[in-house]
Structures are given as C-alpha cells and as structure tokens.
Coordinates of C-alpha atoms in Angstrom, one line a residue:
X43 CA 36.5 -0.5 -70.6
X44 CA 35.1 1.8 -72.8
X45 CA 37.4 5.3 -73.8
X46 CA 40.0 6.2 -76.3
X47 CA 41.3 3.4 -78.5
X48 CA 44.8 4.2 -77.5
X49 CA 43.6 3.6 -73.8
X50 CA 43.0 -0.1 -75.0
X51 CA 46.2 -0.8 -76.2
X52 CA 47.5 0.1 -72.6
X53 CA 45.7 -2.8 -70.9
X54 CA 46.2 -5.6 -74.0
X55 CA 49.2 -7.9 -73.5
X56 CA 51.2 -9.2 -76.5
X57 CA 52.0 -12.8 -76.4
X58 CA 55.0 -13.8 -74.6
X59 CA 58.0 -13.6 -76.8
X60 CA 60.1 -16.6 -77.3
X61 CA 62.6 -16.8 -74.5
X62 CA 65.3 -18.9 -75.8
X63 CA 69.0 -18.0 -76.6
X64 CA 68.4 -16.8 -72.7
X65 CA 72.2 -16.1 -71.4
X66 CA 72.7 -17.7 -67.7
X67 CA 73.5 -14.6 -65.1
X68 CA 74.5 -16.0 -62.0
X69 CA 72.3 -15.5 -59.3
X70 CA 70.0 -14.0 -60.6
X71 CA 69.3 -16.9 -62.8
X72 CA 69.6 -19.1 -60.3
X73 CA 66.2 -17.8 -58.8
X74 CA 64.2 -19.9 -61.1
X75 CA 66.0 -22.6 -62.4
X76 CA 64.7 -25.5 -60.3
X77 CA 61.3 -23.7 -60.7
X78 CA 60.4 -22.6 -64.1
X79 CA 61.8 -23.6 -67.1
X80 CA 63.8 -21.5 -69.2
X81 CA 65.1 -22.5 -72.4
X82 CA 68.6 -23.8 -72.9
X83 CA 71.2 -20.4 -73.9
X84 CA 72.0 -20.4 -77.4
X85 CA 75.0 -18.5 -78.9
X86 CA 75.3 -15.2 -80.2
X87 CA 77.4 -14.0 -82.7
X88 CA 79.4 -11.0 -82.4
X89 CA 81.1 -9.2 -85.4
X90 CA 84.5 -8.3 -84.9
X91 CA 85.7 -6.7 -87.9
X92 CA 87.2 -3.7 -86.7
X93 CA 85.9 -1.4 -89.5
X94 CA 82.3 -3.1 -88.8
X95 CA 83.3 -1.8 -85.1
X96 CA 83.6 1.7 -86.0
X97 CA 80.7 2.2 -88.2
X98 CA 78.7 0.6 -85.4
X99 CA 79.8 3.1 -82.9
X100 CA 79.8 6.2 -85.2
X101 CA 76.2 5.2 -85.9
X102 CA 75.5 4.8 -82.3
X103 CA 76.7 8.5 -81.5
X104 CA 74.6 9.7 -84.1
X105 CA 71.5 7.6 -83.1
X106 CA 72.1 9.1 -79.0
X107 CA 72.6 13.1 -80.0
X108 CA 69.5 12.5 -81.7
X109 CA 67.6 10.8 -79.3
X110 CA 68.9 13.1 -76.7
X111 CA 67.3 16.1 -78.7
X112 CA 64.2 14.2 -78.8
X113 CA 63.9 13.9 -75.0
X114 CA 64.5 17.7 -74.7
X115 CA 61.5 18.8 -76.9
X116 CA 59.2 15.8 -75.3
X117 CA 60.0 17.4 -71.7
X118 CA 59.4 20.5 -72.7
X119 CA 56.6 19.5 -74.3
X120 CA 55.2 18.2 -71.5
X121 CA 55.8 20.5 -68.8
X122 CA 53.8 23.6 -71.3
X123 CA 50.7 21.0 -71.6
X124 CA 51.2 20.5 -67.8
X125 CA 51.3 24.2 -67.0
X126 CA 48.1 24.6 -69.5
X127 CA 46.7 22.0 -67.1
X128 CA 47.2 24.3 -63.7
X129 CA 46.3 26.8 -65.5
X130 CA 42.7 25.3 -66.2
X131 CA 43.5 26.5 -69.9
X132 CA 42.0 23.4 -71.6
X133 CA 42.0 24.3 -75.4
X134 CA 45.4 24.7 -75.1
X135 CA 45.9 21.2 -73.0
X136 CA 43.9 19.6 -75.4
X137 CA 46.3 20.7 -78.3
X138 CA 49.6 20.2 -76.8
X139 CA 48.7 16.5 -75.8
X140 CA 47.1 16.0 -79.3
X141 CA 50.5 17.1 -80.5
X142 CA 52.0 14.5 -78.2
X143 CA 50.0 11.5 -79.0
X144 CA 50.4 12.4 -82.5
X145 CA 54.6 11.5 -82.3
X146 CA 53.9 8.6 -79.2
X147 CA 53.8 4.8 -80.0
X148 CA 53.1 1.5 -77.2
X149 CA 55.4 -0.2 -79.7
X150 CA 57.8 2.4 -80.9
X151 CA 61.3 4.0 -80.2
X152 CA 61.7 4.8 -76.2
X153 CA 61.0 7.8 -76.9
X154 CA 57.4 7.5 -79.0
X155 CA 57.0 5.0 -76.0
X156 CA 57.7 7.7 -73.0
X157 CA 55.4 10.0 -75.2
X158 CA 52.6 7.0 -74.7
X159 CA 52.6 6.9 -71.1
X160 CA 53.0 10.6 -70.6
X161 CA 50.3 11.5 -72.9
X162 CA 47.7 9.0 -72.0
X163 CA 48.1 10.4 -68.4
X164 CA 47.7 13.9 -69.3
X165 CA 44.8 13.0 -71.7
X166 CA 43.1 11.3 -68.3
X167 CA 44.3 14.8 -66.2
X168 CA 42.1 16.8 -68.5
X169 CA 38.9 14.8 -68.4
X170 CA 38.7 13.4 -65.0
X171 CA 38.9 9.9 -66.1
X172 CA 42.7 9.5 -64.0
X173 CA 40.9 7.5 -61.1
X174 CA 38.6 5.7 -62.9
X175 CA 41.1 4.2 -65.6
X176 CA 44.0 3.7 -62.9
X177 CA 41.5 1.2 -61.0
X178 CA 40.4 -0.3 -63.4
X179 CA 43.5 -1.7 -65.0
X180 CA 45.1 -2.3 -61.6
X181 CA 42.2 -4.9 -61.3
X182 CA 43.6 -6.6 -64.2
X183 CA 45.2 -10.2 -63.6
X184 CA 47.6 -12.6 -65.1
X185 CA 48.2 -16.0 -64.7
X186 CA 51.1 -16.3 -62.1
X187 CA 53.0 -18.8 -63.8
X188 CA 53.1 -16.6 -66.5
X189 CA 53.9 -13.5 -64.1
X190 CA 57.1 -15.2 -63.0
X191 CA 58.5 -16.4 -66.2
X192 CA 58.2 -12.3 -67.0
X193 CA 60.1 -11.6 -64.1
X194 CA 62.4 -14.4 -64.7
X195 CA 63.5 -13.2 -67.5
X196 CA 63.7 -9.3 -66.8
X197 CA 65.9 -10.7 -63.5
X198 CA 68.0 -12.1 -65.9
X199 CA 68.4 -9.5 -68.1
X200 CA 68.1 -6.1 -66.1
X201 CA 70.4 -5.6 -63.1
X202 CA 67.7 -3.7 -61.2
X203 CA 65.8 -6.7 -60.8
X204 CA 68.4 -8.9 -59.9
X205 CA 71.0 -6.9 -57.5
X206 CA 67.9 -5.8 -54.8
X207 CA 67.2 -9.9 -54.6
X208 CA 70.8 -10.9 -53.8
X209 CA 71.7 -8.0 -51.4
X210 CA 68.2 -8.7 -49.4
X211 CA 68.5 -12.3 -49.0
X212 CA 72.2 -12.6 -48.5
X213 CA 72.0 -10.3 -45.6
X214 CA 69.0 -12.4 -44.8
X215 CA 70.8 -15.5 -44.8
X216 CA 74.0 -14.0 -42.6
X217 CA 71.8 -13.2 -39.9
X218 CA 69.2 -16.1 -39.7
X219 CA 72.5 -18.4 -40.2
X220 CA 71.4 -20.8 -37.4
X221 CA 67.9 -19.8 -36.6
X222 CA 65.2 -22.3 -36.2
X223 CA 62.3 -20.0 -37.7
X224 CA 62.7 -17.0 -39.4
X225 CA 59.5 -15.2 -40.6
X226 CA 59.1 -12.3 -42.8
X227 CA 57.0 -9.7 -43.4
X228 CA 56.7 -8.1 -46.6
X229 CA 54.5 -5.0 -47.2
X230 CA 54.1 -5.4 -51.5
X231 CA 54.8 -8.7 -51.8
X232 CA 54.0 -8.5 -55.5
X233 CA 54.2 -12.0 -57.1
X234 CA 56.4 -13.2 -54.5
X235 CA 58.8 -14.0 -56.8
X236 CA 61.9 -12.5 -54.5
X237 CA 61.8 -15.1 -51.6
X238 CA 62.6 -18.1 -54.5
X239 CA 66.0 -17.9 -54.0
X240 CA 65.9 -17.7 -50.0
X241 CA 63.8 -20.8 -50.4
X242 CA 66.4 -22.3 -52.3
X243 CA 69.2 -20.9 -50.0
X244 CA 67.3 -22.1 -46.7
X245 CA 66.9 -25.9 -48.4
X246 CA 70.7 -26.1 -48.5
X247 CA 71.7 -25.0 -45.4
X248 CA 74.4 -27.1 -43.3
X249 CA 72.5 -27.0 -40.4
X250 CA 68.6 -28.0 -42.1
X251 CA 66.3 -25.4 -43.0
X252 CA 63.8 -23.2 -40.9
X253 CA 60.6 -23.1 -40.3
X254 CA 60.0 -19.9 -43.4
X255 CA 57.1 -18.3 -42.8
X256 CA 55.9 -15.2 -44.7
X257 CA 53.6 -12.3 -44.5
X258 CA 52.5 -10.7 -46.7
X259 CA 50.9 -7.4 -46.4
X260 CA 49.0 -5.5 -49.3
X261 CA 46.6 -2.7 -50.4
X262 CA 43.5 -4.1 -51.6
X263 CA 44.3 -2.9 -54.9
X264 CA 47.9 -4.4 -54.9
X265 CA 46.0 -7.6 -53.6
X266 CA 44.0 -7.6 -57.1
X267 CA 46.9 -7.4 -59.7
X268 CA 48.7 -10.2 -57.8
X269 CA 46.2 -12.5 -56.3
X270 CA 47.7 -13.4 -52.3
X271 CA 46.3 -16.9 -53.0
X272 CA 47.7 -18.1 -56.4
X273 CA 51.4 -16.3 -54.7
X274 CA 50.9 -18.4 -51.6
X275 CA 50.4 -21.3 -52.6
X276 CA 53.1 -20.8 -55.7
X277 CA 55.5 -20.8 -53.0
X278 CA 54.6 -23.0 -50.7
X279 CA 54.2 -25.8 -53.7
X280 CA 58.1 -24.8 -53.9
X281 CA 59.0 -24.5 -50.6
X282 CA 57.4 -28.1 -50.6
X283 CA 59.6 -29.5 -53.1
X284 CA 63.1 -28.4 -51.6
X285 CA 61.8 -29.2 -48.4
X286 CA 61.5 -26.3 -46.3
X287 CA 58.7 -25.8 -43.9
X288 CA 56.6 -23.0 -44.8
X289 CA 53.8 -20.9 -43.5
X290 CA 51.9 -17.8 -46.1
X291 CA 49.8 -15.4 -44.1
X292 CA 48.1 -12.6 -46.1
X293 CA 47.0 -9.2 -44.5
X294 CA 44.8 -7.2 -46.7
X295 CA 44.7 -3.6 -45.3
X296 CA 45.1 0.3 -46.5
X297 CA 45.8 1.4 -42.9
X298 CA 49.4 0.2 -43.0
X299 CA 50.4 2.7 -40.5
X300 CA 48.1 1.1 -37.6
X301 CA 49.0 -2.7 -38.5
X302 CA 48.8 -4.6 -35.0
X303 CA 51.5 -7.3 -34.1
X304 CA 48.4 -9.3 -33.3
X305 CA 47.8 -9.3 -37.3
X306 CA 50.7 -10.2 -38.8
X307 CA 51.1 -13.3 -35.9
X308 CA 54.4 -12.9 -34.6
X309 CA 55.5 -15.8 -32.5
X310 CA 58.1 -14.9 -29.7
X311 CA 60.8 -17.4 -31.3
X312 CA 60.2 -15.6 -34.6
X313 CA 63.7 -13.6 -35.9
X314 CA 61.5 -11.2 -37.2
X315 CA 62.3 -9.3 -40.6
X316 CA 60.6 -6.7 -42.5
X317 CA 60.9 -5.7 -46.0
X318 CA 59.4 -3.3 -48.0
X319 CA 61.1 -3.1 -51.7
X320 CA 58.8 -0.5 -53.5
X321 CA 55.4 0.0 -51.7
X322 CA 56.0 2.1 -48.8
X323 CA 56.7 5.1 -51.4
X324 CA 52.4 4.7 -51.2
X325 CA 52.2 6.5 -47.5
X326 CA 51.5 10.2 -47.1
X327 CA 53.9 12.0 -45.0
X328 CA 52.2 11.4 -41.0
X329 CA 50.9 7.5 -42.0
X330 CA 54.4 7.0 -43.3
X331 CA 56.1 8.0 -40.2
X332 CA 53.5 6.4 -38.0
X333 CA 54.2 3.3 -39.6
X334 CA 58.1 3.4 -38.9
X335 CA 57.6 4.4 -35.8
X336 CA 55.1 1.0 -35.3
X337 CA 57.3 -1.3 -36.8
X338 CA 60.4 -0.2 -34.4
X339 CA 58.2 -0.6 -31.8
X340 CA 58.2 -4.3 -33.1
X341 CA 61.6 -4.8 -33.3
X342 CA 62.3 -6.5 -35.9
X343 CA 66.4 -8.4 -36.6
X344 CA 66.3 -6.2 -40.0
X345 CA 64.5 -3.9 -41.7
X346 CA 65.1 -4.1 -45.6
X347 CA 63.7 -0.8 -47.4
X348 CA 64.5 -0.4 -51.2
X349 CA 63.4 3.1 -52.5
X350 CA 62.0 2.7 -55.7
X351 CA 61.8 5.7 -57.2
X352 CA 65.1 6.5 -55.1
X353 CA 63.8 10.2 -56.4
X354 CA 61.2 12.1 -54.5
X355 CA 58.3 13.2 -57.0
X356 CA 55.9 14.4 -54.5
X357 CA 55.3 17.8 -54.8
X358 CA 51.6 19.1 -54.9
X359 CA 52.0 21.2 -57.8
X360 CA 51.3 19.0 -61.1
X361 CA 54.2 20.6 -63.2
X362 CA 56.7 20.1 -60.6
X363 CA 56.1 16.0 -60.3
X364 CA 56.4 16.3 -63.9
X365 CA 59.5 17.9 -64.3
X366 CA 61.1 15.3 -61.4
X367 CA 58.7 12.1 -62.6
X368 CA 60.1 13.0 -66.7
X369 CA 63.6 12.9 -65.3
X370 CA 63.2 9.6 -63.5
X371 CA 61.4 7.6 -66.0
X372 CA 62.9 8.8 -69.0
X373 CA 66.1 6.7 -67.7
X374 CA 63.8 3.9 -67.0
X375 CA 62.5 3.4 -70.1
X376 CA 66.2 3.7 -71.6
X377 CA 67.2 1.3 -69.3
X378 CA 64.1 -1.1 -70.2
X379 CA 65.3 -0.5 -74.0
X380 CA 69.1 -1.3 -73.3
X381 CA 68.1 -4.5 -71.6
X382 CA 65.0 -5.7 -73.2
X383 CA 65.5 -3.9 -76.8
X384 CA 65.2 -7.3 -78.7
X385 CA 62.1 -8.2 -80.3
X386 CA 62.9 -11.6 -78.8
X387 CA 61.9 -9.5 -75.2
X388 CA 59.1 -7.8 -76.8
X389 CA 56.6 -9.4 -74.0
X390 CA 59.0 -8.8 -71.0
X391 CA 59.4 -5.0 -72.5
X392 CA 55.7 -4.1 -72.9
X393 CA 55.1 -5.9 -69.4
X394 CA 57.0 -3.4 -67.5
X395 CA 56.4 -0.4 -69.7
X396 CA 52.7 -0.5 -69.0
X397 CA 54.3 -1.0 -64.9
X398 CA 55.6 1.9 -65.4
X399 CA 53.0 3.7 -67.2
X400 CA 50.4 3.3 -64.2
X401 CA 52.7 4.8 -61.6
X402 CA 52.4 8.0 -64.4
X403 CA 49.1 7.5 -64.7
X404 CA 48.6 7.8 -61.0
X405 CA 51.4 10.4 -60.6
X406 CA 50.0 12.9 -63.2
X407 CA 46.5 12.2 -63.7
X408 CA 45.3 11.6 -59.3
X409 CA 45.2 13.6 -56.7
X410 CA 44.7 13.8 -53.1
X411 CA 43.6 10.0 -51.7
X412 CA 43.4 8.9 -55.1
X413 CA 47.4 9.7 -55.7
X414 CA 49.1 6.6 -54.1
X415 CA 52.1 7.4 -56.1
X416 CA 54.3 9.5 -53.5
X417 CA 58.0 8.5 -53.8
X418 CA 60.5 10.2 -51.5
X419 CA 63.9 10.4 -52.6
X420 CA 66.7 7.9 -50.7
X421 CA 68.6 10.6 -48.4
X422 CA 64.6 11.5 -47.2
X423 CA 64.2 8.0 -46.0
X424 CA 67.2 8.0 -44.4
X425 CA 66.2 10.5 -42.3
X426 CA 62.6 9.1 -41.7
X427 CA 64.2 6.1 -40.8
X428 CA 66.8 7.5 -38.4
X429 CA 63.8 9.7 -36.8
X430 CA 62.1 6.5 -35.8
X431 CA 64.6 5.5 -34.4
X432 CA 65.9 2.5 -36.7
X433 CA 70.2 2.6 -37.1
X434 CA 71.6 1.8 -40.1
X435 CA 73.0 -1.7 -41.0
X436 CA 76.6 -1.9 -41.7
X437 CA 76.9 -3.2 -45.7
X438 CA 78.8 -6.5 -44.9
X439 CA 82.2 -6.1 -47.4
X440 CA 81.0 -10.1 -48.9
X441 CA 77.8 -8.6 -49.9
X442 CA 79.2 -5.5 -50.9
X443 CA 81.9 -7.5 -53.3
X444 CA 79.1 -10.2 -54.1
X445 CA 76.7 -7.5 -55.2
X446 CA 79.6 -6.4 -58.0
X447 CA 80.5 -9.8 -58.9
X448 CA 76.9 -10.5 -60.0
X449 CA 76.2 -6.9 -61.9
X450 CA 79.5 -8.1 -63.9
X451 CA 77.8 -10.8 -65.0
X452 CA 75.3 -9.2 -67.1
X453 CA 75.1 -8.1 -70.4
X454 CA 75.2 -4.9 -70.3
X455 CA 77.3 -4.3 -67.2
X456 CA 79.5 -1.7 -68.4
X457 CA 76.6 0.9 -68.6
X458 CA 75.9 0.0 -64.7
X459 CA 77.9 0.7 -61.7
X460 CA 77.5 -0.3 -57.9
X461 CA 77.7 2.2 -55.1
X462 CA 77.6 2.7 -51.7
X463 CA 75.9 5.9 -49.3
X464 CA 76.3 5.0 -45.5
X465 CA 74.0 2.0 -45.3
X466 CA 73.1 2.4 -48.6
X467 CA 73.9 0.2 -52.1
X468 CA 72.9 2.5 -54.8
X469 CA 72.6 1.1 -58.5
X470 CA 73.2 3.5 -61.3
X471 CA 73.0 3.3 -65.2
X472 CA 74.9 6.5 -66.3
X473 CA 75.3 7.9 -63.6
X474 CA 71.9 8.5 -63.1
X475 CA 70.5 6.0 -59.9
X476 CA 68.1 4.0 -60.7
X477 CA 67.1 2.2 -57.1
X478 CA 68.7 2.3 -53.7
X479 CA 68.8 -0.5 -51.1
X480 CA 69.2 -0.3 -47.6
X481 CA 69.2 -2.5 -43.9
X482 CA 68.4 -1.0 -41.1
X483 CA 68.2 -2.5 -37.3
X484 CA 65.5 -1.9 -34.5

C-alpha cells in the first residue's frame, strides 16, 4: 500500500513473542487447552524486601502523575487539531498532527502509542485517504491458527477477554441443559474463538451432547479479516474431536437489519440463541432498531448483546467523537499495557493495539456510510432493547459469583472489579467500564 512510512508500520506484524512462563487462569484457560498448545507456566520471582517494596511503589506514583499529565496535553492536543479539522483550517491541522507524530511511537510508552493511532487517523482525516486505508488493512489476513493462539493468550491474560466468554456460555449452558440441538447465531463471529469452551462444555454433558450448530453472520469486510471458511472448519475439526455434532453456516450480508429466518436456517426444534459481542455497535440508528425488532420477531431462548465500547461515541460532530473516543481508548490502551506490558507479550500487545487503532481510524478519519464505527453507550441499548420488545434476563447469582471467582484469578485482579446494572455485568478497571454484558429474552 503505498503512503506514509508510519502508515506501514500499522499493517506489519512482529513475530509472535515467546509465550512461555504463561500462568494458568481458570476458565479462561481452559478454552484452549485441549486445542492449542501453550507452553508449560514457569515461575516468577517476586521480591519481597520490604524496602525494595517501597521504592517500587514510590516510583510507580511518580511514573502515574507523570503519565497522567501526559494524557492531559495529548487530549488536548488532539481535540485543537480536531477543531482545526472542522474548521477546514488545514495549515494549522497539518502542524498540530506533525507535532503529534513527532512525540507518538507503534512501539513506545502507552502513551507515544495512543499518540500513534490518534495521529495516523487525523493525518488520514486531512487528506481523504480514511476510507481507502481503513479497507485496505481490514482485507488483511492471518493464519487462524495463529489468530487463536493471540487470543489465547490475551484470554488469559486480560479479564476483558475472558469474563464476556464465561458469562455467555454458562448462561448458555443453564438453559440448553437438556436440549437436543441448540443452534446459534452470531452476528461478528470473529475467529470464532468464543464457542471453544461451549464445545468443550457440551462434550461433557451428563446427558450426551447436542447437535451444535452455528451461524455465523458477517459484513463482507469482517468476512475478509477472519475468513468464515478457515473459522468453520477450525471448529468443526474440534467439535469432531470431543465428539459433538456440529453444523457452520455462514451468512455474508451488510443488510443485517433485513436478515430473513429463511437465511440463517432455523429448524423448528432449534433452542435458538443470538449473540452479538461487539458488532452490532456497526448499525445506524433506524437499521439498528429494525434489526431488534426482526430478531424478536424470531424469538430467540436468549439474546446475548455485549456493548463494546459500553460508551456511545457517535456524535456527528468530529471533535465531539474525539473527546468521548480519547476517553474510552486511553483506558484501553492502559489496560492493554497493564496486562500485556511484558516484552514477552510484545506480539499479543501490537495485535490488539492496531485492533484498536482501526476502530480510530474509522471513528475519526470516515464519515457517513463509510463510518461503521457507531457505538452506543450500555444504558442506550437498554433502552433499544426494551423498545423492541426483548425483557431483561435475570443474572443467575452462580454466574454472577462464578464471574468474580474467575476475575480473582488473574493477575492483575485487584485493578478490576465486577458489577452489576439490572440485567447487566459491567467490568471495570479503575473505575472506568471497560465492557458491559447482558441477556435478554424474546
């Protein structure tokens, strides 16, 4: 692709960073242990000289005031080459995003790294190049073996990952306990890698496993970075092995909001469920409502929605998305740090960084059809989800008291905490939420 050398790096993937001394985290490990392999944990060596302690944590202060001032100034930063931007001054854009790229690194501190993303967007704002660069990369492909061993590992290493994939299937497996077939239909399937576990879960069950079938629903462009073919057949060679009988449908379509029954091939003897975890943030307002509305009409057992951004960021002005996206993914890219920050994880933190650098790149430098990036903020789902007619699904207190037992088990679990919000499990780092989860019923 031809542009700015700094576009390049964007697109280039380091090499896989060695993943052993990997800790084991519960369930979320569990989701790949019969199907990748992971290298045996090693130990880790902790320091506890008190004195040693102190330093550590005095340093650390230091380190975080610092870094905290550094946030400020990129924001504002920012939101002045933004407001250049609307303003169609470009001389002045043009200087206040040199400025930025001048302190922003792929490979740097979080934040040279936020300045990266943010600055390569705003450099695509200004010369028209958002769509063209946005499509382009999203047609880039990886290996899937090598997809899930990224995702393996993040799973293992960032509660994010790991929480949505134990809430889901557990209140999956609660009500399916007994059923013969239970299909489900996933709009953003991604790599698939979520519906492991329930594989694994459905192979062990006293009464024999179902019939599994999934369908998976994408944008053409989604259908591009993740192949449907190599995720199909991924896990039906699994689903093979543990011996459940399983079924992969694709559905490639843009016109989620006028998906037919008839498409997605529900049988009567189906317990139907539905899950979006990310991608239904990529509806406009009337398509988005038209498609809950079409999906009740369905009436599907469950109806699993994780917002992701739980943050709305879809205002039409370009400084106001911003202002809201800088808020959101400035604790993202902390929370990537916190969890991926050793250069063991270098692979798995690039990965994900560049993830979230094309929902910027979309977010700042697209507009009208081109802008798929539209997030709405939890509580505004709620509402969508209640006006097509959908009632909330009672957090079962096992999955609720599950859901903390496994964020315990990582890490860094003192910097997260579980929450609930009427039908909703919210996960926060800081305070600051970083995904909400929720079931809903037809």
């Amino acid at each position: 692709m031809e542009g700015d050398g700094r576009q390049s790096n964007w697109s280039e993937s380091n090499p896989m960073a060695d993943n052993s001394n990997n800790q084991d985290h519960g369930y979320a490990q569990s989701l790949f242990d019969s199907f990748i392999e992971l290298d045996d944990a090693g130990d880790h060596q902790i320091d506890q000289q008190t004195d040693n302690l102190v330093l550590d944590q005095q340093t650390d202060n230091l380190v975080a005031v610092e870094e905290a001032k550094l946030m400020r100034d990129l924001k504002a930063s920012i939101v002045k080459c933004c407001e250049a931007i609307a303003a169609d001054a470009t001389t002045q854009a043009y200087a206040l995003v040199s400025g930025l790229r001048d302190k922003s690194s792929p490979t740097g501190t979080t934040v040279e790294r936020l300045a990266f993303y943010f600055s390569e967007a705003l450099v695509a704002r200004i010369t028209g190049t958002g769509s063209l660069l946005y499509n382009g990369l999203i047609k880039s492909r990886r290996p899937i073996d090598e997809i899930l061993q990224l995702f393996a590992t993040v799973a293992e290493r960032i509660p994010g990952f790991g929480l949505p994939i134990f809430f889901t299937n557990q209140t999956i497996l609660d009500e399916t306990s007994s059923a013969a077939r239970v299909h489900v239909v996933d709009f953003g399937i991604g790599p698939g890698y979520r519906w492991l576990c329930l594989i694994k879960d459905f192979s062990e069950r006293s009464c024999g496993p179902p019939h599994f079938r999934v369908t998976a629903v994408d944008r053409p462009s989604n259908a591009l970075f993740y192949p449907r073919e190599d995720v199909g057949a991924k896990l039906g060679r699994y689903a093979s092995s543990v011996g459940v009988p399983f079924e992969f449908h694709s559905v490639v379509t843009a016109d989620w909001d006028s998906i037919e029954p008839s498409q997605l091939m529900i049988q009567p003897d189906d317990v139907l469920i539905v899950t979006s975890f990310h991608k239904l943030r990529e509806l406009s307002d009337d398509p988005k409502r038209r498609f809950l509305r079409n999906i009740h009409a369905m009436e599907p057992k469950l109806f699993l929605n994780a917002a992701f951004p739980p943050v709305g960021f879809n205002s039409p002005s370009l400084v106001a998305r911003a202002r809201e996206a800088f808020e959101f993914y400035a604790g993202m890219f902390e929370d990537i740090a916190a969890s991926l920050g050793e250069s063991r994880f270098a692979g798995e933190r690039r990965f994900l960084e560049q993830l979230r650098g094309l929902e910027l790149l979309n977010t700042l430098a697209c507009e009208g059809d081109e802008r798929v990036e539209r997030p709405e903020g939890y509580k505004q789902w709620h509402e969508l989800m209640r006006g097509a007619g959908f009632e909330g699904y009672k957090i079962k207190p096992h999955v609720y008291a599950g859901a903390k037992q496994m964020l315990a088990t990582y890490s860094n679990a003192r910097e997260y905490s579980v929450g609930r919000s009427g039908n909703w499990i919210l996960l926060r780092r800081n305070r600051q939420v970083l995904i909400a989860i929720s079931n809903w019923t037809s």
